[in-house]
């Protein structure tokens, strides 16, 4: 019984002739297993169905037969023709049942090869998924570190801003305290000199030719009553010295009002309307026309 050639086996299994010829040629005509391996590895190649042109002088399916003929002995000296008989037996055409058996064995072999290939591809896919997850975790860690660094920088910046604001408030408080101390010393000396002057005898003033007294002098106020309307509509009222700067009112609002910490605001007079600037903060209340009383409104900056 003659075995099917590799090309015939592939055709019996239902492979396209062009693909079968390519598989036999590309595998070096080494056997059915090598040809099947080549087909499974290259079945998705873009040029798998392009016509195959065999090299000149080479006819597929004849190489194996020529090898068999070269290896067949011509007989021995004793006239033994057993090899000739075996050769004739092997060259007998295969029956349909023999072909089906051989094709069945080859199909089983192919199923085994395909199962091995699927298992190999599954293992490769699992490995790729592991690498993808690992890279995703590393990327997430990098993003988290960047976010943590940004949050840390923002927190440091806020701490610096709060510290600078606190120091600015402290400087204003110290300036107000110095101004009050200077005014206390100044007005204290003036009070003593006034007391000394009052102890001296009062001389009668000569009468004016017209018989009328001197014109009344304008009253000088040394204090100012300030009412402040806050952002929520509530009001607070307190008394300041006439020579205190407007910054003292601002600090008082920050310390006693319900303005959120860190909320910057502006002061204005409603009538006549006037918005006070940073330059106005250093001017005395008297110079700004806020004596003896005034109403100020707090607005968001």
PDB file of C-alpha atoms in Angstrom:
ATOM      1  CA  UNK A   1       0.000   0.000   0.000  1.00  0.00           C
ATOM      2  CA  UNK A   2       1.496   3.323  -1.048  1.00  0.00           C
ATOM      3  CA  UNK A   3       1.436   6.270   1.338  1.00  0.00           C
ATOM      4  CA  UNK A   4       0.004   9.568   0.141  1.00  0.00           C
ATOM      5  CA  UNK A   5       2.538  12.249  -0.574  1.00  0.00           C
ATOM      6  CA  UNK A   6       2.553  15.363   1.573  1.00  0.00           C
ATOM      7  CA  UNK A   7       0.835  17.377  -1.126  1.00  0.00           C
ATOM      8  CA  UNK A   8      -1.819  14.696  -1.667  1.00  0.00           C
ATOM      9  CA  UNK A   9      -2.435  14.453   2.087  1.00  0.00           C
ATOM     10  CA  UNK A  10      -2.978  18.180   2.384  1.00  0.00           C
ATOM     11  CA  UNK A  11      -5.361  18.168  -0.559  1.00  0.00           C
ATOM     12  CA  UNK A  12      -7.285  15.218   0.927  1.00  0.00           C
ATOM     13  CA  UNK A  13      -7.641  17.179   4.155  1.00  0.00           C
ATOM     14  CA  UNK A  14      -9.334  19.988   2.237  1.00  0.00           C
ATOM     15  CA  UNK A  15      -6.523  22.537   1.994  1.00  0.00           C
ATOM     16  CA  UNK A  16      -6.442  24.832  -1.002  1.00  0.00           C
ATOM     17  CA  UNK A  17      -4.018  23.593  -3.665  1.00  0.00           C
ATOM     18  CA  UNK A  18      -2.098  26.863  -3.778  1.00  0.00           C
ATOM     19  CA  UNK A  19      -1.640  26.882   0.008  1.00  0.00           C
ATOM     20  CA  UNK A  20      -0.731  23.211   0.043  1.00  0.00           C
ATOM     21  CA  UNK A  21       1.945  23.672  -2.610  1.00  0.00           C
ATOM     22  CA  UNK A  22       3.386  26.642  -0.714  1.00  0.00           C
ATOM     23  CA  UNK A  23       3.444  24.681   2.555  1.00  0.00           C
ATOM     24  CA  UNK A  24       5.280  21.744   0.958  1.00  0.00           C
ATOM     25  CA  UNK A  25       7.824  23.992  -0.726  1.00  0.00           C
ATOM     26  CA  UNK A  26       8.386  26.332   2.252  1.00  0.00           C
ATOM     27  CA  UNK A  27       8.807  23.427   4.657  1.00  0.00           C
ATOM     28  CA  UNK A  28      11.398  21.853   2.372  1.00  0.00           C
ATOM     29  CA  UNK A  29       9.216  18.808   1.676  1.00  0.00           C
ATOM     30  CA  UNK A  30      10.166  17.451   5.109  1.00  0.00           C
ATOM     31  CA  UNK A  31       6.852  15.794   5.820  1.00  0.00           C
ATOM     32  CA  UNK A  32       3.229  16.400   6.631  1.00  0.00           C
ATOM     33  CA  UNK A  33       3.849  17.732  10.175  1.00  0.00           C
ATOM     34  CA  UNK A  34       6.264  20.412   8.998  1.00  0.00           C
ATOM     35  CA  UNK A  35       3.871  21.435   6.213  1.00  0.00           C
ATOM     36  CA  UNK A  36       0.949  21.660   8.643  1.00  0.00           C
ATOM     37  CA  UNK A  37       3.026  23.722  11.076  1.00  0.00           C
ATOM     38  CA  UNK A  38       3.887  26.149   8.286  1.00  0.00           C
ATOM     39  CA  UNK A  39       0.226  26.467   7.268  1.00  0.00           C
ATOM     40  CA  UNK A  40      -0.918  27.245  10.806  1.00  0.00           C
ATOM     41  CA  UNK A  41       1.844  29.786  11.373  1.00  0.00           C
ATOM     42  CA  UNK A  42       1.251  31.606   8.074  1.00  0.00           C
ATOM     43  CA  UNK A  43      -2.502  31.263   7.586  1.00  0.00           C
ATOM     44  CA  UNK A  44      -3.001  34.981   8.308  1.00  0.00           C
ATOM     45  CA  UNK A  45      -0.214  36.211   6.000  1.00  0.00           C
ATOM     46  CA  UNK A  46      -1.495  38.789   3.502  1.00  0.00           C
ATOM     47  CA  UNK A  47       0.156  36.954   0.589  1.00  0.00           C
ATOM     48  CA  UNK A  48      -0.878  33.435   1.598  1.00  0.00           C
ATOM     49  CA  UNK A  49      -3.251  33.107  -1.387  1.00  0.00           C
ATOM     50  CA  UNK A  50      -0.978  34.578  -4.004  1.00  0.00           C
ATOM     51  CA  UNK A  51      -0.195  32.060  -6.775  1.00  0.00           C
ATOM     52  CA  UNK A  52       2.813  29.911  -5.983  1.00  0.00           C
ATOM     53  CA  UNK A  53       5.440  29.518  -8.700  1.00  0.00           C
ATOM     54  CA  UNK A  54       7.747  26.553  -7.962  1.00  0.00           C
ATOM     55  CA  UNK A  55      11.448  26.846  -8.833  1.00  0.00           C
ATOM     56  CA  UNK A  56      12.429  25.730 -12.321  1.00  0.00           C
ATOM     57  CA  UNK A  57      13.090  22.009 -12.580  1.00  0.00           C
ATOM     58  CA  UNK A  58      11.195  21.154  -9.408  1.00  0.00           C
ATOM     59  CA  UNK A  59       7.872  19.359  -9.455  1.00  0.00           C
ATOM     60  CA  UNK A  60       6.073  19.001  -6.135  1.00  0.00           C
ATOM     61  CA  UNK A  61       5.213  15.482  -5.140  1.00  0.00           C
ATOM     62  CA  UNK A  62       7.960  13.886  -7.232  1.00  0.00           C
ATOM     63  CA  UNK A  63      10.904  14.532  -4.910  1.00  0.00           C
ATOM     64  CA  UNK A  64       9.864  11.893  -2.434  1.00  0.00           C
ATOM     65  CA  UNK A  65       9.288   9.303  -5.161  1.00  0.00           C
ATOM     66  CA  UNK A  66      12.683  10.015  -6.739  1.00  0.00           C
ATOM     67  CA  UNK A  67      14.328   9.591  -3.327  1.00  0.00           C
ATOM     68  CA  UNK A  68      12.594   6.237  -2.913  1.00  0.00           C
ATOM     69  CA  UNK A  69      13.711   5.046  -6.361  1.00  0.00           C
ATOM     70  CA  UNK A  70      17.349   6.051  -5.685  1.00  0.00           C
ATOM     71  CA  UNK A  71      17.371   4.183  -2.396  1.00  0.00           C
ATOM     72  CA  UNK A  72      15.804   0.971  -3.867  1.00  0.00           C
ATOM     73  CA  UNK A  73      18.443  -1.812  -4.436  1.00  0.00           C
ATOM     74  CA  UNK A  74      18.476  -3.565  -7.774  1.00  0.00           C
ATOM     75  CA  UNK A  75      18.769  -6.979  -6.175  1.00  0.00           C
ATOM     76  CA  UNK A  76      21.547  -9.103  -4.654  1.00  0.00           C
ATOM     77  CA  UNK A  77      23.946 -11.607  -6.191  1.00  0.00           C
ATOM     78  CA  UNK A  78      21.829 -14.592  -5.089  1.00  0.00           C
ATOM     79  CA  UNK A  79      18.903 -13.424  -7.261  1.00  0.00           C
ATOM     80  CA  UNK A  80      16.749 -12.542  -4.241  1.00  0.00           C
ATOM     81  CA  UNK A  81      13.863 -10.471  -5.527  1.00  0.00           C
ATOM     82  CA  UNK A  82      12.214  -9.805  -2.129  1.00  0.00           C
ATOM     83  CA  UNK A  83      12.940  -6.096  -2.382  1.00  0.00           C
ATOM     84  CA  UNK A  84      11.263  -5.958  -5.756  1.00  0.00           C
ATOM     85  CA  UNK A  85       8.192  -7.574  -4.265  1.00  0.00           C
ATOM     86  CA  UNK A  86       8.119  -5.091  -1.341  1.00  0.00           C
ATOM     87  CA  UNK A  87       8.534  -2.258  -3.789  1.00  0.00           C
ATOM     88  CA  UNK A  88       5.684  -3.477  -5.921  1.00  0.00           C
ATOM     89  CA  UNK A  89       3.530  -3.855  -2.795  1.00  0.00           C
ATOM     90  CA  UNK A  90       4.335  -0.300  -1.605  1.00  0.00           C
ATOM     91  CA  UNK A  91       3.493   1.126  -5.006  1.00  0.00           C
ATOM     92  CA  UNK A  92       0.052  -0.402  -5.108  1.00  0.00           C
ATOM     93  CA  UNK A  93      -2.567   2.352  -5.203  1.00  0.00           C
ATOM     94  CA  UNK A  94      -4.337   3.106  -1.903  1.00  0.00           C
ATOM     95  CA  UNK A  95      -7.924   2.109  -1.505  1.00  0.00           C
ATOM     96  CA  UNK A  96     -10.514   4.657  -0.466  1.00  0.00           C
ATOM     97  CA  UNK A  97     -10.560   3.160   3.013  1.00  0.00           C
ATOM     98  CA  UNK A  98      -6.767   3.519   3.309  1.00  0.00           C
ATOM     99  CA  UNK A  99      -6.999   7.128   2.212  1.00  0.00           C
ATOM    100  CA  UNK A 100      -9.716   7.824   4.771  1.00  0.00           C
ATOM    101  CA  UNK A 101      -7.658   6.253   7.539  1.00  0.00           C
ATOM    102  CA  UNK A 102      -4.582   8.276   6.640  1.00  0.00           C
ATOM    103  CA  UNK A 103      -6.561  11.502   6.317  1.00  0.00           C
ATOM    104  CA  UNK A 104      -8.182  10.758   9.668  1.00  0.00           C
ATOM    105  CA  UNK A 105      -4.763  10.361  11.295  1.00  0.00           C
ATOM    106  CA  UNK A 106      -3.576  13.617   9.711  1.00  0.00           C
ATOM    107  CA  UNK A 107      -6.703  15.478  10.798  1.00  0.00           C
ATOM    108  CA  UNK A 108      -6.194  14.236  14.360  1.00  0.00           C
ATOM    109  CA  UNK A 109      -2.605  15.413  14.172  1.00  0.00           C
ATOM    110  CA  UNK A 110      -3.775  18.779  12.923  1.00  0.00           C
ATOM    111  CA  UNK A 111      -6.277  19.081  15.774  1.00  0.00           C
ATOM    112  CA  UNK A 112      -3.487  18.405  18.249  1.00  0.00           C
ATOM    113  CA  UNK A 113      -1.313  21.039  16.576  1.00  0.00           C
ATOM    114  CA  UNK A 114      -4.143  23.570  16.631  1.00  0.00           C
ATOM    115  CA  UNK A 115      -4.848  22.853  20.301  1.00  0.00           C
ATOM    116  CA  UNK A 116      -1.169  23.383  21.109  1.00  0.00           C
ATOM    117  CA  UNK A 117      -1.182  26.581  19.136  1.00  0.00           C
ATOM    118  CA  UNK A 118      -4.301  27.870  20.929  1.00  0.00           C
ATOM    119  CA  UNK A 119      -2.762  27.037  24.283  1.00  0.00           C
ATOM    120  CA  UNK A 120       0.427  28.840  23.328  1.00  0.00           C
ATOM    121  CA  UNK A 121      -1.516  31.895  22.146  1.00  0.00           C
ATOM    122  CA  UNK A 122      -3.596  31.887  25.334  1.00  0.00           C
ATOM    123  CA  UNK A 123      -0.442  31.831  27.461  1.00  0.00           C
ATOM    124  CA  UNK A 124       0.993  34.690  25.412  1.00  0.00           C
ATOM    125  CA  UNK A 125      -2.241  36.669  25.825  1.00  0.00           C
ATOM    126  CA  UNK A 126      -2.158  36.104  29.604  1.00  0.00           C
ATOM    127  CA  UNK A 127       1.426  37.330  29.701  1.00  0.00           C
ATOM    128  CA  UNK A 128       0.531  40.406  27.634  1.00  0.00           C
ATOM    129  CA  UNK A 129      -2.367  41.162  29.983  1.00  0.00           C
ATOM    130  CA  UNK A 130      -0.027  40.908  32.965  1.00  0.00           C
ATOM    131  CA  UNK A 131       2.382  43.336  31.338  1.00  0.00           C
ATOM    132  CA  UNK A 132      -0.488  45.703  30.491  1.00  0.00           C
ATOM    133  CA  UNK A 133      -1.749  45.687  34.061  1.00  0.00           C
ATOM    134  CA  UNK A 134       1.748  46.203  35.415  1.00  0.00           C
ATOM    135  CA  UNK A 135       2.289  49.183  33.122  1.00  0.00           C
ATOM    136  CA  UNK A 136      -1.139  50.576  34.116  1.00  0.00           C
ATOM    137  CA  UNK A 137      -0.266  50.302  37.814  1.00  0.00           C
ATOM    138  CA  UNK A 138       3.078  51.999  37.264  1.00  0.00           C
ATOM    139  CA  UNK A 139       1.370  54.797  35.299  1.00  0.00           C
ATOM    140  CA  UNK A 140      -1.212  55.219  38.075  1.00  0.00           C
ATOM    141  CA  UNK A 141       1.554  55.451  40.669  1.00  0.00           C
ATOM    142  CA  UNK A 142       3.310  58.131  38.614  1.00  0.00           C
ATOM    143  CA  UNK A 143       0.064  60.126  38.281  1.00  0.00           C
ATOM    144  CA  UNK A 144      -0.619  59.793  42.024  1.00  0.00           C
ATOM    145  CA  UNK A 145       2.891  61.017  42.847  1.00  0.00           C
ATOM    146  CA  UNK A 146       2.474  64.036  40.560  1.00  0.00           C
ATOM    147  CA  UNK A 147      -0.891  64.820  42.172  1.00  0.00           C
ATOM    148  CA  UNK A 148       0.576  64.486  45.673  1.00  0.00           C
ATOM    149  CA  UNK A 149       3.462  66.798  44.747  1.00  0.00           C
ATOM    150  CA  UNK A 150       1.021  69.379  43.345  1.00  0.00           C
ATOM    151  CA  UNK A 151      -1.118  69.228  46.493  1.00  0.00           C
ATOM    152  CA  UNK A 152       1.964  69.630  48.659  1.00  0.00           C
ATOM    153  CA  UNK A 153       3.098  72.671  46.664  1.00  0.00           C
ATOM    154  CA  UNK A 154      -0.391  74.198  46.933  1.00  0.00           C
ATOM    155  CA  UNK A 155      -0.495  73.613  50.696  1.00  0.00           C
ATOM    156  CA  UNK A 156       2.949  75.201  51.100  1.00  0.00           C
ATOM    157  CA  UNK A 157       1.843  78.204  49.056  1.00  0.00           C
ATOM    158  CA  UNK A 158      -1.277  78.663  51.179  1.00  0.00           C
ATOM    159  CA  UNK A 159       0.757  78.455  54.390  1.00  0.00           C
ATOM    160  CA  UNK A 160       3.114  81.125  53.058  1.00  0.00           C
ATOM    161  CA  UNK A 161       0.207  83.373  52.086  1.00  0.00           C
ATOM    162  CA  UNK A 162      -1.394  83.001  55.527  1.00  0.00           C
ATOM    163  CA  UNK A 163       1.917  83.755  57.215  1.00  0.00           C
ATOM    164  CA  UNK A 164       2.446  86.853  55.064  1.00  0.00           C
ATOM    165  CA  UNK A 165      -1.107  88.036  55.787  1.00  0.00           C
ATOM    166  CA  UNK A 166      -0.598  87.470  59.501  1.00  0.00           C
ATOM    167  CA  UNK A 167       2.654  89.437  59.459  1.00  0.00           C
ATOM    168  CA  UNK A 168       0.968  92.275  57.541  1.00  0.00           C
ATOM    169  CA  UNK A 169      -1.801  92.442  60.136  1.00  0.00           C
ATOM    170  CA  UNK A 170       0.762  92.450  62.918  1.00  0.00           C
ATOM    171  CA  UNK A 171       2.574  95.381  61.308  1.00  0.00           C
ATOM    172  CA  UNK A 172      -0.696  97.339  61.066  1.00  0.00           C
ATOM    173  CA  UNK A 173      -1.473  96.608  64.730  1.00  0.00           C
ATOM    174  CA  UNK A 174       1.968  97.736  65.783  1.00  0.00           C
ATOM    175  CA  UNK A 175       1.633 100.938  63.768  1.00  0.00           C
ATOM    176  CA  UNK A 176      -1.764 101.662  65.312  1.00  0.00           C
ATOM    177  CA  UNK A 177      -0.341 101.059  68.777  1.00  0.00           C
ATOM    178  CA  UNK A 178       2.559 103.428  68.102  1.00  0.00           C
ATOM    179  CA  UNK A 179       0.201 106.090  66.769  1.00  0.00           C
ATOM    180  CA  UNK A 180      -1.994 105.814  69.851  1.00  0.00           C
ATOM    181  CA  UNK A 181       1.008 106.038  72.144  1.00  0.00           C
ATOM    182  CA  UNK A 182       2.304 109.112  70.346  1.00  0.00           C
ATOM    183  CA  UNK A 183      -1.107 110.788  70.476  1.00  0.00           C
ATOM    184  CA  UNK A 184      -1.468 109.932  74.159  1.00  0.00           C
ATOM    185  CA  UNK A 185       1.881 111.533  74.892  1.00  0.00           C
ATOM    186  CA  UNK A 186       1.048 114.548  72.741  1.00  0.00           C
ATOM    187  CA  UNK A 187      -2.425 115.152  74.166  1.00  0.00           C
ATOM    188  CA  UNK A 188      -1.227 114.399  77.681  1.00  0.00           C
ATOM    189  CA  UNK A 189       1.335 117.236  77.475  1.00  0.00           C
ATOM    190  CA  UNK A 190      -1.280 119.553  75.983  1.00  0.00           C
ATOM    191  CA  UNK A 191      -3.640 118.783  78.841  1.00  0.00           C
ATOM    192  CA  UNK A 192      -1.009 119.696  81.450  1.00  0.00           C
ATOM    193  CA  UNK A 193      -0.210 122.944  79.662  1.00  0.00           C
ATOM    194  CA  UNK A 194      -3.932 123.728  79.498  1.00  0.00           C
ATOM    195  CA  UNK A 195      -4.234 123.088  83.199  1.00  0.00           C
ATOM    196  CA  UNK A 196      -1.322 125.407  83.872  1.00  0.00           C
ATOM    197  CA  UNK A 197      -2.859 128.096  81.757  1.00  0.00           C
ATOM    198  CA  UNK A 198      -6.168 127.749  83.545  1.00  0.00           C
ATOM    199  CA  UNK A 199      -4.439 128.301  86.888  1.00  0.00           C
ATOM    200  CA  UNK A 200      -3.332 131.781  85.793  1.00  0.00           C
ATOM    201  CA  UNK A 201      -5.708 134.674  86.504  1.00  0.00           C
ATOM    202  CA  UNK A 202      -8.026 135.621  83.692  1.00  0.00           C
ATOM    203  CA  UNK A 203      -7.681 139.166  82.485  1.00  0.00           C
ATOM    204  CA  UNK A 204     -10.731 140.985  81.342  1.00  0.00           C
ATOM    205  CA  UNK A 205     -10.809 141.391  77.610  1.00  0.00           C
ATOM    206  CA  UNK A 206     -11.209 144.929  76.332  1.00  0.00           C
ATOM    207  CA  UNK A 207     -14.512 145.653  74.816  1.00  0.00           C
ATOM    208  CA  UNK A 208     -14.628 145.968  71.103  1.00  0.00           C
ATOM    209  CA  UNK A 209     -15.454 149.286  69.567  1.00  0.00           C
ATOM    210  CA  UNK A 210     -18.672 147.924  68.220  1.00  0.00           C
ATOM    211  CA  UNK A 211     -19.639 146.262  71.497  1.00  0.00           C
ATOM    212  CA  UNK A 212     -19.854 142.760  69.895  1.00  0.00           C
ATOM    213  CA  UNK A 213     -17.871 139.716  71.102  1.00  0.00           C
ATOM    214  CA  UNK A 214     -15.370 137.654  69.005  1.00  0.00           C
ATOM    215  CA  UNK A 215     -16.825 135.341  66.281  1.00  0.00           C
ATOM    216  CA  UNK A 216     -17.550 131.791  67.472  1.00  0.00           C
ATOM    217  CA  UNK A 217     -14.798 129.286  66.693  1.00  0.00           C
ATOM    218  CA  UNK A 218     -15.499 126.021  64.870  1.00  0.00           C
ATOM    219  CA  UNK A 219     -15.647 123.033  67.232  1.00  0.00           C
ATOM    220  CA  UNK A 220     -12.810 120.590  66.894  1.00  0.00           C
ATOM    221  CA  UNK A 221     -13.627 116.883  67.301  1.00  0.00           C
ATOM    222  CA  UNK A 222     -10.958 114.436  68.429  1.00  0.00           C
ATOM    223  CA  UNK A 223     -13.098 111.300  68.007  1.00  0.00           C
ATOM    224  CA  UNK A 224     -15.172 109.706  65.262  1.00  0.00           C
ATOM    225  CA  UNK A 225     -18.083 107.340  65.613  1.00  0.00           C
ATOM    226  CA  UNK A 226     -17.920 104.830  62.731  1.00  0.00           C
ATOM    227  CA  UNK A 227     -20.788 102.519  61.775  1.00  0.00           C
ATOM    228  CA  UNK A 228     -19.844  99.661  59.421  1.00  0.00           C
ATOM    229  CA  UNK A 229     -22.335  97.674  57.332  1.00  0.00           C
ATOM    230  CA  UNK A 230     -20.928  94.146  56.779  1.00  0.00           C
ATOM    231  CA  UNK A 231     -21.347  91.803  53.815  1.00  0.00           C
ATOM    232  CA  UNK A 232     -24.349  90.033  55.351  1.00  0.00           C
ATOM    233  CA  UNK A 233     -26.163  93.301  56.090  1.00  0.00           C
ATOM    234  CA  UNK A 234     -25.399  93.420  59.821  1.00  0.00           C
ATOM    235  CA  UNK A 235     -23.689  96.449  61.367  1.00  0.00           C
ATOM    236  CA  UNK A 236     -21.010  97.115  63.972  1.00  0.00           C
ATOM    237  CA  UNK A 237     -20.278 100.493  65.567  1.00  0.00           C
ATOM    238  CA  UNK A 238     -17.230 101.750  67.459  1.00  0.00           C
ATOM    239  CA  UNK A 239     -15.341 104.993  68.212  1.00  0.00           C
ATOM    240  CA  UNK A 240     -11.894 105.864  66.818  1.00  0.00           C
ATOM    241  CA  UNK A 241      -9.566 108.759  67.385  1.00  0.00           C
ATOM    242  CA  UNK A 242      -9.828 111.419  64.716  1.00  0.00           C
ATOM    243  CA  UNK A 243      -6.138 111.032  63.871  1.00  0.00           C
ATOM    244  CA  UNK A 244      -6.230 107.240  63.526  1.00  0.00           C
ATOM    245  CA  UNK A 245      -5.692 105.968  59.973  1.00  0.00           C
ATOM    246  CA  UNK A 246      -8.437 104.267  58.006  1.00  0.00           C
ATOM    247  CA  UNK A 247      -6.344 101.092  58.269  1.00  0.00           C
ATOM    248  CA  UNK A 248      -7.359 100.900  61.935  1.00  0.00           C
ATOM    249  CA  UNK A 249     -10.992 100.582  60.877  1.00  0.00           C
ATOM    250  CA  UNK A 250     -10.023  97.871  58.398  1.00  0.00           C
ATOM    251  CA  UNK A 251      -8.214  95.844  61.092  1.00  0.00           C
ATOM    252  CA  UNK A 252     -11.151  96.275  63.453  1.00  0.00           C
ATOM    253  CA  UNK A 253     -13.495  94.851  60.827  1.00  0.00           C
ATOM    254  CA  UNK A 254     -11.181  91.886  60.209  1.00  0.00           C
ATOM    255  CA  UNK A 255     -11.014  91.115  63.935  1.00  0.00           C
ATOM    256  CA  UNK A 256     -14.637  91.796  64.961  1.00  0.00           C
ATOM    257  CA  UNK A 257     -16.677  91.340  61.785  1.00  0.00           C
ATOM    258  CA  UNK A 258     -17.950  88.100  60.301  1.00  0.00           C
ATOM    259  CA  UNK A 259     -15.822  88.410  57.180  1.00  0.00           C
ATOM    260  CA  UNK A 260     -14.359  84.976  56.220  1.00  0.00           C
ATOM    261  CA  UNK A 261     -10.656  84.614  56.918  1.00  0.00           C
ATOM    262  CA  UNK A 262      -8.620  85.467  53.870  1.00  0.00           C
ATOM    263  CA  UNK A 263     -11.556  87.329  52.247  1.00  0.00           C
ATOM    264  CA  UNK A 264     -10.282  90.604  50.803  1.00  0.00           C
ATOM    265  CA  UNK A 265     -12.695  93.540  50.858  1.00  0.00           C
ATOM    266  CA  UNK A 266     -13.047  97.234  50.071  1.00  0.00           C
ATOM    267  CA  UNK A 267     -14.504 100.108  52.125  1.00  0.00           C
ATOM    268  CA  UNK A 268     -16.722 102.794  50.643  1.00  0.00           C
ATOM    269  CA  UNK A 269     -18.871 105.714  51.756  1.00  0.00           C
ATOM    270  CA  UNK A 270     -22.426 105.422  50.400  1.00  0.00           C
ATOM    271  CA  UNK A 271     -23.168 109.178  50.184  1.00  0.00           C
ATOM    272  CA  UNK A 272     -21.456 110.813  48.614  1.00  0.00           C
ATOM    273  CA  UNK A 273     -20.192 107.574  47.134  1.00  0.00           C
ATOM    274  CA  UNK A 274     -16.452 107.152  47.481  1.00  0.00           C
ATOM    275  CA  UNK A 275     -14.364 103.984  47.271  1.00  0.00           C
ATOM    276  CA  UNK A 276     -11.288 104.061  49.479  1.00  0.00           C
ATOM    277  CA  UNK A 277      -7.987 102.858  47.977  1.00  0.00           C
ATOM    278  CA  UNK A 278      -4.842 101.451  49.556  1.00  0.00           C
ATOM    279  CA  UNK A 279      -3.397 104.979  49.654  1.00  0.00           C
ATOM    280  CA  UNK A 280      -6.387 106.136  51.712  1.00  0.00           C
ATOM    281  CA  UNK A 281      -5.659 103.469  54.337  1.00  0.00           C
ATOM    282  CA  UNK A 282      -2.730 105.496  55.701  1.00  0.00           C
ATOM    283  CA  UNK A 283      -4.689 108.781  55.917  1.00  0.00           C
ATOM    284  CA  UNK A 284      -6.289 109.937  59.209  1.00  0.00           C
ATOM    285  CA  UNK A 285     -10.057 109.733  59.552  1.00  0.00           C
ATOM    286  CA  UNK A 286     -10.207 113.485  59.983  1.00  0.00           C
ATOM    287  CA  UNK A 287      -8.437 114.119  56.690  1.00  0.00           C
ATOM    288  CA  UNK A 288     -10.854 111.761  54.919  1.00  0.00           C
ATOM    289  CA  UNK A 289     -13.866 113.663  56.285  1.00  0.00           C
ATOM    290  CA  UNK A 290     -15.036 110.806  58.519  1.00  0.00           C
ATOM    291  CA  UNK A 291     -15.218 112.948  61.701  1.00  0.00           C
ATOM    292  CA  UNK A 292     -17.275 113.237  63.896  1.00  0.00           C
ATOM    293  CA  UNK A 293     -19.267 110.275  62.496  1.00  0.00           C
ATOM    294  CA  UNK A 294     -19.558 108.270  59.319  1.00  0.00           C
ATOM    295  CA  UNK A 295     -21.108 105.172  57.768  1.00  0.00           C
ATOM    296  CA  UNK A 296     -18.881 102.775  55.824  1.00  0.00           C
ATOM    297  CA  UNK A 297     -19.964  99.803  53.694  1.00  0.00           C
ATOM    298  CA  UNK A 298     -17.938  96.601  53.231  1.00  0.00           C
ATOM    299  CA  UNK A 299     -17.907  95.193  49.663  1.00  0.00           C
ATOM    300  CA  UNK A 300     -16.087  92.269  48.117  1.00  0.00           C
ATOM    301  CA  UNK A 301     -12.932  93.200  46.251  1.00  0.00           C
TER     302      UNK A 301
END
